[in-house]
PDB file of C-alpha atoms in Angstrom:
ATOM      1  CA  MET Y   1      37.325 161.552 104.710  1.00 59.00           C
ATOM      2  CA  ILE Y   2      36.724 164.197 107.521  1.00 67.00           C
ATOM      3  CA  ILE Y   3      34.522 163.378 110.368  1.00 73.00           C
ATOM      4  CA  LEU Y   4      32.984 166.314 111.987  1.00 78.00           C
ATOM      5  CA  SER Y   5      32.153 166.633 115.673  1.00 89.00           C
ATOM      6  CA  LYS Y   6      28.412 167.050 116.518  1.00 93.00           C
ATOM      7  CA  LEU Y   7      28.955 170.596 117.591  1.00 94.00           C
ATOM      8  CA  ALA Y   8      30.829 171.438 114.274  1.00 93.00           C
ATOM      9  CA  ASP Y   9      27.998 169.850 112.439  1.00 94.00           C
ATOM     10  CA  TYR Y  10      25.665 171.961 114.275  1.00 95.00           C
ATOM     11  CA  ALA Y  11      27.648 175.038 113.569  1.00 95.00           C
ATOM     12  CA  VAL Y  12      27.288 174.290 109.860  1.00 94.00           C
ATOM     13  CA  ILE Y  13      23.575 173.987 110.169  1.00 94.00           C
ATOM     14  CA  ILE Y  14      23.247 177.206 112.195  1.00 95.00           C
ATOM     15  CA  ALA Y  15      25.480 179.198 109.781  1.00 94.00           C
ATOM     16  CA  THR Y  16      23.453 177.932 106.958  1.00 94.00           C
ATOM     17  CA  HIS Y  17      20.125 179.111 108.629  1.00 93.00           C
ATOM     18  CA  LEU Y  18      21.795 182.421 109.267  1.00 94.00           C
ATOM     19  CA  GLY Y  19      23.069 182.737 105.692  1.00 92.00           C
ATOM     20  CA  VAL Y  20      19.599 182.176 103.950  1.00 89.00           C
ATOM     21  CA  GLU Y  21      18.467 185.640 104.941  1.00 80.00           C
ATOM     22  CA  ALA Y  22      21.717 187.601 105.517  1.00 75.00           C
ATOM     23  CA  ASP Y  23      20.056 190.773 106.643  1.00 80.00           C
ATOM     24  CA  ARG Y  24      17.725 189.078 109.090  1.00 83.00           C
ATOM     25  CA  GLN Y  25      18.861 188.893 112.775  1.00 91.00           C
ATOM     26  CA  MET Y  26      17.839 185.634 114.493  1.00 93.00           C
ATOM     27  CA  THR Y  27      17.785 184.801 118.129  1.00 93.00           C
ATOM     28  CA  ALA Y  28      19.182 181.597 119.578  1.00 93.00           C
ATOM     29  CA  ALA Y  29      15.478 180.394 120.470  1.00 93.00           C
ATOM     30  CA  GLY Y  30      14.473 181.129 116.796  1.00 93.00           C
ATOM     31  CA  LEU Y  31      17.397 179.293 115.420  1.00 94.00           C
ATOM     32  CA  ALA Y  32      16.814 176.355 117.756  1.00 95.00           C
ATOM     33  CA  GLN Y  33      13.097 176.185 116.605  1.00 94.00           C
ATOM     34  CA  GLU Y  34      14.080 176.363 112.928  1.00 92.00           C
ATOM     35  CA  SER Y  35      16.938 173.937 112.992  1.00 93.00           C
ATOM     36  CA  LYS Y  36      15.263 171.574 115.434  1.00 95.00           C
ATOM     37  CA  LEU Y  37      18.257 171.610 117.776  1.00 95.00           C
ATOM     38  CA  PRO Y  38      18.347 172.022 121.553  1.00 95.00           C
ATOM     39  CA  ARG Y  39      18.321 175.784 122.482  1.00 95.00           C
ATOM     40  CA  ALA Y  40      21.278 175.281 124.965  1.00 96.00           C
ATOM     41  CA  THR Y  41      23.331 173.806 122.197  1.00 96.00           C
ATOM     42  CA  VAL Y  42      22.460 176.527 119.801  1.00 96.00           C
ATOM     43  CA  ALA Y  43      23.487 178.995 122.400  1.00 95.00           C
ATOM     44  CA  LYS Y  44      26.785 177.274 122.988  1.00 95.00           C
ATOM     45  CA  VAL Y  45      27.566 177.199 119.218  1.00 96.00           C
ATOM     46  CA  LEU Y  46      26.639 180.844 118.767  1.00 96.00           C
ATOM     47  CA  LYS Y  47      28.897 181.809 121.507  1.00 95.00           C
ATOM     48  CA  ALA Y  48      31.882 180.030 119.920  1.00 96.00           C
ATOM     49  CA  LEU Y  49      31.057 181.306 116.528  1.00 96.00           C
ATOM     50  CA  ALA Y  50      30.807 184.902 117.953  1.00 96.00           C
ATOM     51  CA  HIS Y  51      34.160 184.539 119.652  1.00 96.00           C
ATOM     52  CA  ALA Y  52      35.656 183.397 116.410  1.00 95.00           C
ATOM     53  CA  GLY Y  53      34.262 186.444 114.665  1.00 95.00           C
ATOM     54  CA  ILE Y  54      31.936 184.456 112.398  1.00 95.00           C
ATOM     55  CA  VAL Y  55      28.621 185.835 113.809  1.00 95.00           C
ATOM     56  CA  THR Y  56      27.855 189.063 115.626  1.00 94.00           C
ATOM     57  CA  GLY Y  57      25.238 189.526 118.318  1.00 90.00           C
ATOM     58  CA  ALA Y  58      23.139 192.332 119.408  1.00 88.00           C
ATOM     59  CA  ARG Y  59      21.425 192.561 122.864  1.00 88.00           C
ATOM     60  CA  GLY Y  60      18.093 193.841 123.707  1.00 84.00           C
ATOM     61  CA  ALA Y  61      14.426 193.364 122.404  1.00 82.00           C
ATOM     62  CA  ALA Y  62      15.368 193.660 118.810  1.00 82.00           C
ATOM     63  CA  GLY Y  63      18.694 191.754 119.323  1.00 86.00           C
ATOM     64  CA  GLY Y  64      19.819 188.545 117.720  1.00 91.00           C
ATOM     65  CA  TYR Y  65      22.635 187.067 115.666  1.00 94.00           C
ATOM     66  CA  ARG Y  66      23.628 187.381 112.081  1.00 94.00           C
ATOM     67  CA  LEU Y  67      26.687 186.451 109.948  1.00 95.00           C
ATOM     68  CA  ALA Y  68      29.626 188.861 110.485  1.00 94.00           C
ATOM     69  CA  ARG Y  69      30.313 188.742 106.595  1.00 93.00           C
ATOM     70  CA  PRO Y  70      28.730 187.211 103.420  1.00 92.00           C
ATOM     71  CA  ALA Y  71      27.971 183.445 103.675  1.00 91.00           C
ATOM     72  CA  ALA Y  72      30.260 183.055 100.497  1.00 92.00           C
ATOM     73  CA  ALA Y  73      33.265 184.429 102.603  1.00 94.00           C
ATOM     74  CA  ILE Y  74      32.882 181.762 105.401  1.00 94.00           C
ATOM     75  CA  SER Y  75      34.506 178.340 104.744  1.00 92.00           C
ATOM     76  CA  ILE Y  76      33.348 175.144 106.364  1.00 91.00           C
ATOM     77  CA  ALA Y  77      36.928 174.760 107.784  1.00 90.00           C
ATOM     78  CA  GLU Y  78      36.567 178.152 109.466  1.00 93.00           C
ATOM     79  CA  LEU Y  79      33.259 176.962 111.137  1.00 93.00           C
ATOM     80  CA  VAL Y  80      34.950 173.564 112.174  1.00 92.00           C
ATOM     81  CA  ALA Y  81      37.997 175.410 113.697  1.00 91.00           C
ATOM     82  CA  ALA Y  82      35.737 177.819 115.535  1.00 93.00           C
ATOM     83  CA  ILE Y  83      34.176 174.716 117.436  1.00 93.00           C
ATOM     84  CA  ASP Y  84      36.925 172.203 117.440  1.00 88.00           C
ATOM     85  CA  GLY Y  85      40.121 174.261 117.115  1.00 82.00           C
ATOM     86  CA  ALA Y  86      42.602 174.160 114.481  1.00 73.00           C
ATOM     87  CA  ILE Y  87      42.367 171.486 111.813  1.00 69.00           C
ATOM     88  CA  GLY Y  88      45.487 169.185 111.855  1.00 64.00           C
ATOM     89  CA  LEU Y  89      45.940 166.836 109.062  1.00 61.00           C
ATOM     90  CA  THR Y  90      47.990 163.592 109.654  1.00 61.00           C
ATOM     91  CA  GLN Y  91      49.399 161.272 107.111  1.00 59.00           C
ATOM     92  CA  CYS Y  92      48.324 157.699 107.192  1.00 61.00           C
ATOM     93  CA  THR Y  93      50.881 155.197 106.564  1.00 58.00           C
ATOM     94  CA  SER Y  94      50.874 151.398 106.149  1.00 60.00           C
ATOM     95  CA  HIS Y  95      53.864 149.139 106.647  1.00 59.00           C
ATOM     96  CA  MET Y  96      53.948 145.977 104.670  1.00 58.00           C
TER      97      MET Y  96
END
């Protein structure tokens, strides 16, 4: 089982909201309202997703964020890695 950090979970929620209407730009405030997440948290997640190239942002009165490519081309692992860093798998062992 994989346990996601809260921010990684929020990244999945935010990306899902952006993917519903891929041609629509959404502001951080609009995403916060729709997802019922704190605005500062949404802004922090969007900044990390933009840095990873998952979302693109436009400034100005008509600005906002949208997915950089189709939602089907973005994996959950990519979202988690954008927030938490590279995913490292470890093998659990038991000694009897």
